[in-house]
Each structure stands twice: as structure tokens, then as C-alpha cells.
PDB file of C-alpha atoms and ligand atoms in Angstrom:
ATOM      1  CA  MET W   1     -17.396  11.760 -10.957  1.00  0.00           C
ATOM      2  CA  GLN W   2     -13.836  12.500 -11.952  1.00  0.00           C
ATOM      3  CA  ILE W   3     -11.223  10.530 -10.085  1.00  0.00           C
ATOM      4  CA  HIS W   4      -7.681  11.728  -9.809  1.00  0.00           C
ATOM      5  CA  LEU W   5      -5.010   9.319  -8.626  1.00  0.00           C
ATOM      6  CA  SER W   6      -2.194  11.423  -7.461  1.00  0.00           C
ATOM      7  CA  PHE W   7       1.187  10.402  -6.203  1.00  0.00           C
ATOM      8  CA  ASP W   8       3.762  12.523  -4.465  1.00  0.00           C
ATOM      9  CA  TYR W   9       6.986  11.403  -6.045  1.00  0.00           C
ATOM     10  CA  GLU W  10       9.872  11.717  -3.456  1.00  0.00           C
ATOM     11  CA  LEU W  11      12.251  10.110  -1.117  1.00  0.00           C
ATOM     12  CA  PHE W  12      11.682   9.799   2.745  1.00  0.00           C
ATOM     13  CA  PHE W  13      12.541  12.699   4.951  1.00  0.00           C
ATOM     14  CA  GLY W  14      13.156  10.848   8.280  1.00  0.00           C
ATOM     15  CA  SER W  15      16.540   9.581   9.414  1.00  0.00           C
ATOM     16  CA  GLU W  16      16.925   7.386   6.347  1.00  0.00           C
ATOM     17  CA  SER W  17      15.944   8.922   2.932  1.00  0.00           C
ATOM     18  CA  GLY W  18      15.807   5.433   1.278  1.00  0.00           C
ATOM     19  CA  THR W  19      16.980   4.529  -2.204  1.00  0.00           C
ATOM     20  CA  VAL W  20      15.626   5.980  -5.465  1.00  0.00           C
ATOM     21  CA  ASP W  21      15.033   2.452  -6.800  1.00  0.00           C
ATOM     22  CA  ASN W  22      12.813   1.302  -3.990  1.00  0.00           C
ATOM     23  CA  CYS W  23      11.151   4.651  -3.139  1.00  0.00           C
ATOM     24  CA  MET W  24      10.584   5.924  -6.671  1.00  0.00           C
ATOM     25  CA  ILE W  25      11.522   3.976  -9.658  1.00  0.00           C
ATOM     26  CA  LYS W  26      10.270   0.371  -8.829  1.00  0.00           C
ATOM     27  CA  PRO W  27       6.816   1.274  -7.358  1.00  0.00           C
ATOM     28  CA  THR W  28       6.178   3.891 -10.191  1.00  0.00           C
ATOM     29  CA  THR W  29       7.069   1.331 -12.854  1.00  0.00           C
ATOM     30  CA  GLN W  30       4.430  -0.993 -11.190  1.00  0.00           C
ATOM     31  CA  LEU W  31       1.934   1.990 -11.172  1.00  0.00           C
ATOM     32  CA  MET W  32       2.504   2.611 -14.870  1.00  0.00           C
ATOM     33  CA  ASP W  33       1.816  -1.095 -15.639  1.00  0.00           C
ATOM     34  CA  LEU W  34      -1.456  -0.808 -13.721  1.00  0.00           C
ATOM     35  CA  ALA W  35      -2.456   2.456 -15.391  1.00  0.00           C
ATOM     36  CA  LYS W  36      -1.611   0.944 -18.868  1.00  0.00           C
ATOM     37  CA  LYS W  37      -3.771  -2.134 -18.073  1.00  0.00           C
ATOM     38  CA  HIS W  38      -6.754   0.095 -17.197  1.00  0.00           C
ATOM     39  CA  ASN W  39      -5.830   2.830 -19.803  1.00  0.00           C
ATOM     40  CA  ILE W  40      -6.072   5.598 -17.180  1.00  0.00           C
ATOM     41  CA  PRO W  41      -3.801   8.621 -16.549  1.00  0.00           C
ATOM     42  CA  LEU W  42      -2.118   9.371 -13.234  1.00  0.00           C
ATOM     43  CA  ILE W  43      -0.818  12.507 -11.638  1.00  0.00           C
ATOM     44  CA  PHE W  44       2.725  12.781 -10.163  1.00  0.00           C
ATOM     45  CA  PHE W  45       3.526  15.572  -7.884  1.00  0.00           C
ATOM     46  CA  VAL W  46       7.384  15.614  -8.306  1.00  0.00           C
ATOM     47  CA  ASP W  47       9.563  16.746  -5.412  1.00  0.00           C
ATOM     48  CA  ALA W  48      11.549  19.079  -7.636  1.00  0.00           C
ATOM     49  CA  GLY W  49      13.798  20.428  -4.699  1.00  0.00           C
ATOM     50  CA  TYR W  50      15.421  16.912  -4.698  1.00  0.00           C
ATOM     51  CA  LEU W  51      16.060  17.150  -8.300  1.00  0.00           C
ATOM     52  CA  CYS W  52      17.728  20.482  -7.807  1.00  0.00           C
ATOM     53  CA  GLN W  53      19.985  19.026  -5.108  1.00  0.00           C
ATOM     54  CA  LEU W  54      20.868  16.087  -7.296  1.00  0.00           C
ATOM     55  CA  LYS W  55      21.751  18.453 -10.178  1.00  0.00           C
ATOM     56  CA  LYS W  56      24.060  20.306  -7.888  1.00  0.00           C
ATOM     57  CA  HIS W  57      25.904  17.121  -6.997  1.00  0.00           C
ATOM     58  CA  LEU W  58      26.215  15.402 -10.386  1.00  0.00           C
ATOM     59  CA  SER W  59      30.063  15.047  -9.650  1.00  0.00           C
ATOM     60  CA  GLU W  60      28.976  12.394  -7.087  1.00  0.00           C
ATOM     61  CA  PRO W  61      28.522   9.062  -9.072  1.00  0.00           C
ATOM     62  CA  LEU W  62      25.380   8.092  -7.070  1.00  0.00           C
ATOM     63  CA  CYS W  63      23.704  11.426  -7.666  1.00  0.00           C
ATOM     64  CA  LEU W  64      24.459  11.259 -11.382  1.00  0.00           C
ATOM     65  CA  ILE W  65      22.993   7.792 -11.651  1.00  0.00           C
ATOM     66  CA  ASP W  66      19.870   8.763  -9.515  1.00  0.00           C
ATOM     67  CA  PHE W  67      19.382  11.969 -11.508  1.00  0.00           C
ATOM     68  CA  ASN W  68      19.442  10.031 -14.918  1.00  0.00           C
ATOM     69  CA  LYS W  69      17.092   7.258 -13.516  1.00  0.00           C
ATOM     70  CA  ILE W  70      14.577   9.855 -12.367  1.00  0.00           C
ATOM     71  CA  SER W  71      14.782  11.980 -15.515  1.00  0.00           C
ATOM     72  CA  THR W  72      14.259   8.806 -17.767  1.00  0.00           C
ATOM     73  CA  GLN W  73      11.248   7.875 -15.673  1.00  0.00           C
ATOM     74  CA  LEU W  74       9.728  11.433 -15.794  1.00  0.00           C
ATOM     75  CA  LYS W  75      10.006  11.509 -19.559  1.00  0.00           C
ATOM     76  CA  GLN W  76       8.393   8.016 -19.714  1.00  0.00           C
ATOM     77  CA  LEU W  77       5.576   9.208 -17.601  1.00  0.00           C
ATOM     78  CA  VAL W  78       4.986  12.261 -19.794  1.00  0.00           C
ATOM     79  CA  GLU W  79       5.069  10.177 -23.011  1.00  0.00           C
ATOM     80  CA  SER W  80       2.509   7.823 -21.456  1.00  0.00           C
ATOM     81  CA  GLY W  81       0.061  10.577 -20.885  1.00  0.00           C
ATOM     82  CA  HIS W  82       0.459  11.087 -17.079  1.00  0.00           C
ATOM     83  CA  GLU W  83       0.528  14.597 -15.609  1.00  0.00           C
ATOM     84  CA  ILE W  84       3.671  15.844 -13.988  1.00  0.00           C
ATOM     85  CA  ALA W  85       2.960  18.527 -11.344  1.00  0.00           C
ATOM     86  CA  LEU W  86       5.096  20.608  -9.072  1.00  0.00           C
ATOM     87  CA  HIS W  87       5.616  19.470  -5.446  1.00  0.00           C
ATOM     88  CA  VAL W  88       7.776  21.652  -3.227  1.00  0.00           C
ATOM     89  CA  HIS W  89       9.735  20.590  -0.208  1.00  0.00           C
ATOM     90  CA  PRO W  90      11.927  23.562   0.633  1.00  0.00           C
ATOM     91  CA  HIS W  91      13.890  21.798   3.354  1.00  0.00           C
ATOM     92  CA  TRP W  92      16.096  20.541   0.468  1.00  0.00           C
ATOM     93  CA  GLU W  93      17.619  24.111   0.714  1.00  0.00           C
ATOM     94  CA  ASP W  94      19.340  22.977   3.936  1.00  0.00           C
ATOM     95  CA  CYS W  95      20.299  19.431   3.004  1.00  0.00           C
ATOM     96  CA  LYS W  96      23.777  18.053   2.288  1.00  0.00           C
ATOM     97  CA  PHE W  97      25.131  15.033   0.561  1.00  0.00           C
ATOM     98  CA  GLU W  98      27.856  13.479   2.787  1.00  0.00           C
ATOM     99  CA  ASN W  99      29.622  10.108   2.541  1.00  0.00           C
ATOM    100  CA  GLY W 100      27.298   8.760  -0.181  1.00  0.00           C
ATOM    101  CA  LYS W 101      24.020   9.788   1.517  1.00  0.00           C
ATOM    102  CA  TRP W 102      21.644  12.676   2.207  1.00  0.00           C
ATOM    103  CA  VAL W 103      21.902  14.437   5.430  1.00  0.00           C
ATOM    104  CA  LEU W 104      18.545  15.999   5.891  1.00  0.00           C
ATOM    105  CA  ASN W 105      17.750  19.084   7.863  1.00  0.00           C
ATOM    106  CA  THR W 106      14.001  19.706   8.297  1.00  0.00           C
ATOM    107  CA  GLU W 107      14.197  22.680  10.638  1.00  0.00           C
ATOM    108  CA  ARG W 108      12.926  24.897   7.742  1.00  0.00           C
ATOM    109  CA  TYR W 109      10.365  22.369   6.508  1.00  0.00           C
ATOM    110  CA  LYS W 110       7.620  24.749   5.208  1.00  0.00           C
ATOM    111  CA  LEU W 111       7.659  27.446   2.594  1.00  0.00           C
ATOM    112  CA  GLY W 112       6.327  29.736   5.383  1.00  0.00           C
ATOM    113  CA  ASP W 113       9.763  29.378   7.136  1.00  0.00           C
ATOM    114  CA  PHE W 114      11.310  31.220   4.159  1.00  0.00           C
ATOM    115  CA  SER W 115      10.958  34.956   3.165  1.00  0.00           C
ATOM    116  CA  GLU W 116       8.619  35.819   0.303  1.00  0.00           C
ATOM    117  CA  SER W 117      11.590  36.559  -2.072  1.00  0.00           C
ATOM    118  CA  GLU W 118      13.214  33.162  -1.065  1.00  0.00           C
ATOM    119  CA  VAL W 119       9.918  31.466  -1.778  1.00  0.00           C
ATOM    120  CA  ASN W 120       9.827  33.027  -5.223  1.00  0.00           C
ATOM    121  CA  GLN W 121      13.289  31.913  -5.932  1.00  0.00           C
ATOM    122  CA  ILE W 122      12.679  28.357  -4.624  1.00  0.00           C
ATOM    123  CA  ILE W 123       9.482  27.795  -6.555  1.00  0.00           C
ATOM    124  CA  THR W 124      10.888  29.273  -9.749  1.00  0.00           C
ATOM    125  CA  ASN W 125      14.087  27.350  -9.487  1.00  0.00           C
ATOM    126  CA  TYR W 126      12.550  23.965  -8.640  1.00  0.00           C
ATOM    127  CA  HIS W 127       9.886  24.497 -11.430  1.00  0.00           C
ATOM    128  CA  GLN W 128      12.559  25.351 -13.935  1.00  0.00           C
ATOM    129  CA  THR W 129      14.563  22.245 -13.014  1.00  0.00           C
ATOM    130  CA  LEU W 130      11.501  20.097 -13.745  1.00  0.00           C
ATOM    131  CA  ILE W 131      10.746  21.965 -16.966  1.00  0.00           C
ATOM    132  CA  ASP W 132      14.327  21.173 -18.203  1.00  0.00           C
ATOM    133  CA  ILE W 133      13.714  17.545 -17.617  1.00  0.00           C
ATOM    134  CA  ILE W 134      10.149  17.082 -18.973  1.00  0.00           C
ATOM    135  CA  GLY W 135      10.234  19.877 -21.538  1.00  0.00           C
ATOM    136  CA  LYS W 136       7.120  21.630 -20.549  1.00  0.00           C
ATOM    137  CA  PRO W 137       5.727  23.717 -17.602  1.00  0.00           C
ATOM    138  CA  CYS W 138       3.601  22.311 -14.804  1.00  0.00           C
ATOM    139  CA  HIS W 139       0.054  23.636 -14.058  1.00  0.00           C
ATOM    140  CA  SER W 140      -0.670  22.036 -10.740  1.00  0.00           C
ATOM    141  CA  PHE W 141       0.995  22.496  -7.327  1.00  0.00           C
ATOM    142  CA  ARG W 142       1.076  20.650  -4.060  1.00  0.00           C
ATOM    143  CA  ALA W 143       2.916  22.011  -1.010  1.00  0.00           C
ATOM    144  CA  GLY W 144       5.397  19.557   0.706  1.00  0.00           C
ATOM    145  CA  GLY W 145       3.800  18.198   3.851  1.00  0.00           C
ATOM    146  CA  TRP W 146       0.538  19.930   2.961  1.00  0.00           C
ATOM    147  CA  CYS W 147       2.075  23.199   4.416  1.00  0.00           C
ATOM    148  CA  VAL W 148       0.474  25.577   1.885  1.00  0.00           C
ATOM    149  CA  GLN W 149      -0.406  28.194   4.558  1.00  0.00           C
ATOM    150  CA  PRO W 150      -0.144  31.153   4.646  1.00  0.00           C
ATOM    151  CA  PHE W 151      -1.120  30.919   0.883  1.00  0.00           C
ATOM    152  CA  SER W 152      -0.671  34.800   0.559  1.00  0.00           C
ATOM    153  CA  HIS W 153       3.032  34.089   1.177  1.00  0.00           C
ATOM    154  CA  ILE W 154       3.428  31.820  -1.884  1.00  0.00           C
ATOM    155  CA  LYS W 155       0.700  33.305  -4.191  1.00  0.00           C
ATOM    156  CA  LYS W 156       2.949  35.561  -6.161  1.00  0.00           C
ATOM    157  CA  ALA W 157       5.551  32.891  -6.776  1.00  0.00           C
ATOM    158  CA  LEU W 158       2.914  30.579  -8.172  1.00  0.00           C
ATOM    159  CA  MET W 159       1.348  33.319 -10.327  1.00  0.00           C
ATOM    160  CA  GLY W 160       4.878  34.179 -11.666  1.00  0.00           C
ATOM    161  CA  ASN W 161       5.205  30.479 -12.672  1.00  0.00           C
ATOM    162  CA  SER W 162       1.643  30.526 -14.215  1.00  0.00           C
ATOM    163  CA  ILE W 163       0.311  27.952 -11.800  1.00  0.00           C
ATOM    164  CA  PHE W 164      -3.128  28.562 -10.716  1.00  0.00           C
ATOM    165  CA  ARG W 165      -4.201  25.205  -9.411  1.00  0.00           C
ATOM    166  CA  ASP W 166      -3.411  23.927  -5.917  1.00  0.00           C
ATOM    167  CA  SER W 167      -4.145  20.475  -4.427  1.00  0.00           C
ATOM    168  CA  SER W 168      -2.819  20.660  -0.865  1.00  0.00           C
ATOM    169  CA  VAL W 169      -5.974  21.027   1.214  1.00  0.00           C
ATOM    170  CA  TYR W 170      -7.992  18.134   2.767  1.00  0.00           C
ATOM    171  CA  PHE W 171     -11.244  18.901   4.676  1.00  0.00           C
ATOM    172  CA  ASN W 172     -10.713  19.188   8.476  1.00  0.00           C
ATOM    173  CA  GLY W 173      -6.978  18.521   8.095  1.00  0.00           C
ATOM    174  CA  TYR W 174      -4.921  19.847  10.942  1.00  0.00           C
ATOM    175  CA  HIS W 175      -1.275  19.383  12.034  1.00  0.00           C
ATOM    176  CA  ASP W 176       0.948  21.375  14.345  1.00  0.00           C
ATOM    177  CA  SER W 177       4.359  19.892  14.963  1.00  0.00           C
ATOM    178  CA  SER W 178       7.905  21.311  14.803  1.00  0.00           C
ATOM    179  CA  ALA W 179       7.989  20.587  11.000  1.00  0.00           C
ATOM    180  CA  HIS W 180       4.373  20.567   9.862  1.00  0.00           C
ATOM    181  CA  SER W 181       1.816  23.281  10.278  1.00  0.00           C
ATOM    182  CA  TYR W 182      -1.545  23.475   8.637  1.00  0.00           C
ATOM    183  CA  ASP W 183      -5.126  24.095   9.498  1.00  0.00           C
ATOM    184  CA  PHE W 184      -7.822  23.166   7.026  1.00  0.00           C
ATOM    185  CA  LYS W 185     -10.761  23.137   9.481  1.00  0.00           C
ATOM    186  CA  LYS W 186     -12.321  26.150   7.870  1.00  0.00           C
ATOM    187  CA  ALA W 187     -11.926  24.790   4.322  1.00  0.00           C
ATOM    188  CA  PRO W 188     -15.195  24.086   2.397  1.00  0.00           C
ATOM    189  CA  ASP W 189     -16.418  20.519   2.539  1.00  0.00           C
ATOM    190  CA  LYS W 190     -16.345  20.403  -1.271  1.00  0.00           C
ATOM    191  CA  SER W 191     -14.225  18.762  -3.918  1.00  0.00           C
ATOM    192  CA  ASP W 192     -13.127  22.070  -5.563  1.00  0.00           C
ATOM    193  CA  TRP W 193     -13.433  25.753  -5.345  1.00  0.00           C
ATOM    194  CA  ARG W 194     -12.004  29.108  -6.415  1.00  0.00           C
ATOM    195  CA  PHE W 195      -9.885  31.211  -4.023  1.00  0.00           C
ATOM    196  CA  GLU W 196      -7.557  34.220  -4.028  1.00  0.00           C
ATOM    197  CA  SER W 197      -5.238  34.625  -1.013  1.00  0.00           C
ATOM    198  CA  ASP W 198      -6.528  32.056   1.492  1.00  0.00           C
ATOM    199  CA  CYS W 199      -6.914  28.536   0.059  1.00  0.00           C
ATOM    200  CA  CYS W 200      -9.676  27.753   2.676  1.00  0.00           C
ATOM    201  CA  ILE W 201     -11.917  30.644   1.715  1.00  0.00           C
ATOM    202  CA  GLU W 202     -13.936  30.252  -1.396  1.00  0.00           C
ATOM    203  CA  ASP W 203     -13.990  33.374  -3.677  1.00  0.00           C
ATOM    204  CA  PHE W 204     -15.999  32.813  -6.893  1.00  0.00           C
ATOM    205  CA  ASN W 205     -13.765  35.441  -8.697  1.00  0.00           C
ATOM    206  CA  GLY W 206     -10.469  33.984  -7.249  1.00  0.00           C
ATOM    207  CA  SER W 207      -7.482  33.418  -9.621  1.00  0.00           C
ATOM    208  CA  PHE W 208      -6.754  29.959  -8.058  1.00  0.00           C
ATOM    209  CA  ASN W 209      -8.447  26.602  -8.193  1.00  0.00           C
ATOM    210  CA  GLU W 210      -8.313  24.284  -5.249  1.00  0.00           C
ATOM    211  CA  ILE W 211      -8.728  20.711  -6.162  1.00  0.00           C
ATOM    212  CA  ALA W 212      -9.116  19.290  -2.618  1.00  0.00           C
ATOM    213  CA  ILE W 213      -7.712  16.050  -1.594  1.00  0.00           C
ATOM    214  CA  THR W 214     -10.700  13.963  -0.562  1.00  0.00           C
ATOM    215  CA  SER W 215     -10.928  13.631   3.213  1.00  0.00           C
ATOM    216  CA  ASP W 216     -11.414  10.357   5.129  1.00  0.00           C
ATOM    217  CA  LYS W 217     -12.134   9.896   8.941  1.00  0.00           C
ATOM    218  CA  ILE W 218     -10.317   6.988  10.357  1.00  0.00           C
ATOM    219  CA  ASP W 219     -11.169   4.957  13.477  1.00  0.00           C
ATOM    220  CA  PRO W 220      -8.507   3.653  15.873  1.00  0.00           C
ATOM    221  CA  VAL W 221      -9.630   0.073  14.846  1.00  0.00           C
ATOM    222  CA  PHE W 222      -8.239   0.621  11.374  1.00  0.00           C
ATOM    223  CA  TYR W 223      -4.814   1.547  12.862  1.00  0.00           C
ATOM    224  CA  LEU W 224      -4.770  -1.389  15.028  1.00  0.00           C
ATOM    225  CA  GLU W 225      -5.637  -3.740  12.116  1.00  0.00           C
ATOM    226  CA  LEU W 226      -2.837  -1.952  10.110  1.00  0.00           C
ATOM    227  CA  TYR W 227      -0.340  -2.423  12.773  1.00  0.00           C
ATOM    228  CA  PHE W 228      -0.992  -6.151  13.158  1.00  0.00           C
ATOM    229  CA  LYS W 229      -1.103  -6.679   9.492  1.00  0.00           C
ATOM    230  CA  MET W 230       2.242  -5.110   8.969  1.00  0.00           C
ATOM    231  CA  ARG W 231       3.806  -7.183  11.838  1.00  0.00           C
ATOM    232  CA  SER W 232       2.283 -10.494  10.657  1.00  0.00           C
ATOM    233  CA  ASN W 233       2.635 -10.113   6.941  1.00  0.00           C
ATOM    234  CA  PRO W 234       5.281  -7.384   6.201  1.00  0.00           C
ATOM    235  CA  LYS W 235       5.793  -8.691   2.664  1.00  0.00           C
ATOM    236  CA  VAL W 236       2.276  -7.764   1.750  1.00  0.00           C
ATOM    237  CA  PHE W 237       1.516  -4.797   4.042  1.00  0.00           C
ATOM    238  CA  LYS W 238       4.759  -2.991   4.623  1.00  0.00           C
ATOM    239  CA  PRO W 239       5.722  -0.183   2.196  1.00  0.00           C
ATOM    240  CA  ILE W 240       8.109  -0.848  -0.689  1.00  0.00           C
ATOM    241  CA  GLY W 241      10.205   2.196   0.154  1.00  0.00           C
ATOM    242  CA  ASP W 242      13.237   1.609   2.211  1.00  0.00           C
ATOM    243  CA  GLY W 243      13.470   4.844   4.242  1.00  0.00           C
ATOM    244  CA  ASN W 244      11.656   6.222   7.176  1.00  0.00           C
ATOM    245  CA  TRP W 245       9.055   8.950   7.615  1.00  0.00           C
ATOM    246  CA  LEU W 246       9.539  12.315   9.486  1.00  0.00           C
ATOM    247  CA  LYS W 247       7.652  11.079  12.477  1.00  0.00           C
ATOM    248  CA  ASP W 248       5.263  12.980  14.866  1.00  0.00           C
ATOM    249  CA  LYS W 249       4.962  10.562  17.779  1.00  0.00           C
ATOM    250  CA  LYS W 250       2.156  12.451  19.475  1.00  0.00           C
ATOM    251  CA  ARG W 251       0.118  12.202  16.218  1.00  0.00           C
ATOM    252  CA  ILE W 252       0.841   8.454  15.966  1.00  0.00           C
ATOM    253  CA  TYR W 253      -0.346   7.628  19.480  1.00  0.00           C
ATOM    254  CA  LYS W 254      -3.495   9.652  18.933  1.00  0.00           C
ATOM    255  CA  GLN W 255      -4.479   7.445  16.029  1.00  0.00           C
ATOM    256  CA  PHE W 256      -4.931   4.619  18.554  1.00  0.00           C
ATOM    257  CA  TYR W 257      -7.336   6.244  20.803  1.00  0.00           C
ATOM    258  CA  SER W 258      -9.562   8.700  18.797  1.00  0.00           C
ATOM    259  CA  SER W 259     -10.739   9.014  15.308  1.00  0.00           C
ATOM    260  CA  THR W 260      -8.435  11.133  13.019  1.00  0.00           C
ATOM    261  CA  ASN W 261      -8.938  13.204   9.960  1.00  0.00           C
ATOM    262  CA  HIS W 262      -7.029  11.693   7.047  1.00  0.00           C
ATOM    263  CA  PHE W 263      -7.548  11.579   3.348  1.00  0.00           C
ATOM    264  CA  ALA W 264      -8.149   9.225   0.562  1.00  0.00           C
ATOM    265  CA  CYS W 265      -4.852   7.309   0.040  1.00  0.00           C
ATOM    266  CA  ALA W 266      -3.557   4.173  -1.716  1.00  0.00           C
ATOM    267  CA  ASP W 267      -0.471   3.932   0.572  1.00  0.00           C
ATOM    268  CA  GLY W 268      -0.148   0.440   2.193  1.00  0.00           C
ATOM    269  CA  TYR W 269      -3.295  -0.876   3.612  1.00  0.00           C
ATOM    270  CA  PHE W 270      -4.960   2.506   3.292  1.00  0.00           C
ATOM    271  CA  ALA W 271      -5.781   1.525  -0.237  1.00  0.00           C
ATOM    272  CA  SER W 272      -8.443  -0.865   1.082  1.00  0.00           C
ATOM    273  CA  ARG W 273     -10.587   2.130   2.061  1.00  0.00           C
ATOM    274  CA  LEU W 274     -10.912   3.651  -1.425  1.00  0.00           C
ATOM    275  CA  ILE W 275     -14.030   1.980  -2.623  1.00  0.00           C
ATOM    276  CA  SER W 276     -15.995   3.010   0.622  1.00  0.00           C
ATOM    277  CA  ILE W 277     -14.605   6.593   0.265  1.00  0.00           C
ATOM    278  CA  LEU W 278     -15.810   6.633  -3.419  1.00  0.00           C
ATOM    279  CA  LYS W 279     -19.304   5.630  -2.275  1.00  0.00           C
ATOM    280  CA  LYS W 280     -19.384   8.358   0.366  1.00  0.00           C
ATOM    281  CA  GLN W 281     -18.352  10.999  -2.254  1.00  0.00           C
ATOM    282  CA  GLN W 282     -21.195   9.677  -4.484  1.00  0.00           C
ATOM    283  CA  ARG W 283     -23.659  10.101  -1.602  1.00  0.00           C
ATOM    284  CA  LYS W 284     -22.430  13.604  -1.029  1.00  0.00           C
ATOM    285  CA  ASN W 285     -22.935  14.254  -4.785  1.00  0.00           C
ATOM    286  CA  GLN W 286     -19.401  15.447  -5.142  1.00  0.00           C
ATOM    287  CA  ASN W 287     -17.970  15.745  -8.690  1.00  0.00           C
ATOM    288  CA  ARG W 288     -14.480  14.679  -7.948  1.00  0.00           C
ATOM    289  CA  MET W 289     -12.319  12.403  -5.806  1.00  0.00           C
ATOM    290  CA  MET W 290      -8.666  13.184  -5.364  1.00  0.00           C
ATOM    291  CA  VAL W 291      -6.563  10.400  -3.922  1.00  0.00           C
ATOM    292  CA  LEU W 292      -3.094  11.286  -2.519  1.00  0.00           C
ATOM    293  CA  SER W 293      -0.517   8.543  -2.243  1.00  0.00           C
ATOM    294  CA  HIS W 294       3.236   8.096  -2.442  1.00  0.00           C
ATOM    295  CA  PRO W 295       5.142   5.550  -4.624  1.00  0.00           C
ATOM    296  CA  LYS W 296       7.511   5.126  -1.579  1.00  0.00           C
ATOM    297  CA  SER W 297       4.580   4.075   0.692  1.00  0.00           C
ATOM    298  CA  LEU W 298       2.792   1.617  -1.559  1.00  0.00           C
ATOM    299  CA  ALA W 299       2.911  -1.965  -0.320  1.00  0.00           C
ATOM    300  CA  ALA W 300       2.281  -5.111  -2.402  1.00  0.00           C
ATOM    301  CA  CYS W 301      -1.372  -4.999  -1.165  1.00  0.00           C
ATOM    302  CA  SER W 302      -1.877  -1.516  -2.393  1.00  0.00           C
ATOM    303  CA  PHE W 303      -1.671  -2.643  -6.011  1.00  0.00           C
ATOM    304  CA  GLY W 304      -4.328  -5.246  -5.524  1.00  0.00           C
ATOM    305  CA  TYR W 305      -6.660  -2.836  -3.759  1.00  0.00           C
ATOM    306  CA  LEU W 306      -5.917  -0.115  -6.357  1.00  0.00           C
ATOM    307  CA  ASN W 307      -6.694  -2.652  -9.186  1.00  0.00           C
ATOM    308  CA  MET W 308     -10.066  -3.526  -7.496  1.00  0.00           C
ATOM    309  CA  PHE W 309     -10.861   0.253  -6.899  1.00  0.00           C
ATOM    310  CA  ILE W 310     -10.165   1.163 -10.563  1.00  0.00           C
ATOM    311  CA  SER W 311     -12.246  -1.670 -11.857  1.00  0.00           C
ATOM    312  CA  TYR W 312     -15.063  -0.802  -9.489  1.00  0.00           C
ATOM    313  CA  ALA W 313     -15.089   2.922 -10.265  1.00  0.00           C
ATOM    314  CA  LYS W 314     -14.942   2.235 -14.067  1.00  0.00           C
ATOM    315  CA  ASN W 315     -17.945  -0.088 -13.754  1.00  0.00           C
ATOM    316  CA  GLN W 316     -19.795   2.741 -12.021  1.00  0.00           C
ATOM    317  CA  LYS W 317     -18.983   4.930 -15.063  1.00  0.00           C
ATOM    318  CA  HIS W 318     -16.676   7.216 -13.244  1.00  0.00           C
ATOM    319  CA  THR W 319     -13.659   8.616 -15.153  1.00  0.00           C
ATOM    320  CA  PHE W 320     -10.042   8.774 -14.272  1.00  0.00           C
ATOM    321  CA  THR W 321      -8.428  12.044 -15.320  1.00  0.00           C
ATOM    322  CA  THR W 322      -5.431  14.346 -14.768  1.00  0.00           C
ATOM    323  CA  LEU W 323      -5.923  18.056 -13.915  1.00  0.00           C
ATOM    324  CA  LYS W 324      -4.348  19.235 -17.136  1.00  0.00           C
ATOM    325  CA  THR W 325      -6.402  21.823 -18.947  1.00  0.00           C
TER     326      THR W 325
HETATM  327 ZN1   ZN Q 401       5.895  15.371  -0.196  1.00  0.00          ZN
END
């Protein structure tokens, strides 16, 4: 099996965006050390809209410092053989930098909230900003907040940027809140497939490749355990990032009384589930496992669990790869 460890490299989008050091630089440096120890490549889906905004505000001292820190780290990631991919959070279009901090407006959170020509401009502009830093184009895409639908709305923009690989879908994923909206209930229960205009409908002759994020069904017991672990031992179980999530309270409560569709993830204590997800993928004879995590949401415990997971998977003769062709 090919295993892809992917990380959405970004700030938080709740009331506090957090700092670049704690949400991005420090946890990513730790990830690079772990990857080096095991000699494996990682994939970073970089929130390029944030980079565009930083670039617009380089006259602000903090923005200049943050832009330089991120640019340096992205170049290091490329030099170390990790893949940089395009992650698009279009709500950056409506954000402001005021009194030394980001004022986020997530009313238009999805690409579907913009016209097709705006989508084209956004994707092309964000992609170019990333190319200017890393010196080469990206070949893989992940929509911000999994909001990749309707795909027909963003298809042309991706084609125009020669991006034919998406990794936004997870089996049975569903979310309908004021910001998020996606429905992957009809997606194939497979690790990858080709498609044309609808990422959930397999089309053997399709132009695009979906590399699905591996799904995981989580019982309320896990969330209870997570809640108590974070309260009793925050140093080990609480995320390193110092901002807060864009919350959907209804969804959070639901996690405590019924099992929910999630995905393979190394964020915080979720990383403890990776070995059992891998075993399940093996039983299903799948040829890939795609893990989606965020540097901002990693906790001290995540690195220990990731270390164990990588060792276990390598022992089982699985390989860690990027999506680069
Ligand atoms: Zn994101």
C-alpha cells in the first residue's frame, strides 16, 4: 500500500487566527525531523490565499516577517523532497489586516460562493503566488474545508493551471453549515478513481484523478476520551497551534451521541487511530491510505503516535510517497 501523509498548512479561521510560529513553523519543523528520521516524504497542501494576503501587506512589519518565515520553510520543504500542493481557502478574499491581526470574514468560505470567473482568478492567482516562492508548479489540489463541490464550477480553473489531481473527498463525508457544505455520500468507497465533472462519480476516461482521504468512523467514546485527555493533560493532548477553529456547535454535540464520519488524521489524539485504520485498509485490499492532518492541530502526543505508525507501516512493507508524477 502507498501511504500519503498530508498536512494542510494554514492558520486557524475562528475568532483567533493564531501565530505563524505556533500554527505552522514549529510543528512543521518537528514534522520535517520525523520525516528525516524515517526517510519518508510528506505532502503539504499550502493555504496560498493567506500567502497572497501577506504579500499584499508587506508594508506591515509582522506580515513581512511571517511571509519570509513561511517562504523559507516552504523552500526547505521542497529541498527536502516533500511535495507542495495547492490548498485554496477563498475567504481570504474578504479578510483584512487591522491593528496587527487578521480580521477574518468567512461569509464566503467556499469556492462555490464565488462566480466561475472569480474562481478562475482566485485559483490562478493563489497558485502563481505559491509558484513564485517554490519555483515550480503544483500538481495536486485540496479545497479549503473540503468544499470542492460543485466541482464543475472549479474544473476549468484547475485545468487552466494544469492541475488534474484532487484530494478533497472522504467516503461518506457530509457537512452542511453556514460556512461548510459538502456531500460525499455518493463517492465510491475506494482509495482513488478518475472523474470528469463530479468528483463523486467515477469516470474511467475522466481527466481528473481523485486521491480520496481515507475515511474513519468514530464512536462517541473516542470524543469523550479525547475531551478528558485534553482537560487532564493539555500539554500532551492539546494542539500546538494557538488559534481557534471555525466551529459548528451542532456538529460538535453530535459527536458525543452518535458515531460520525471522519477521516484518517494525525491531529492531536486522532493520531492514535492510524494503525487500526491502516489495518482496515489492508483488509479492504485498498492500494492507498491518505491521511489528512494540520500542523496547527498536532499535539505533543501526535508525534509519538505518528512515529509508531510510520515504524509499524514500514515493518509491514508499505511505502510512504508523495503524489508527484
Ligand atoms: Zn484548510
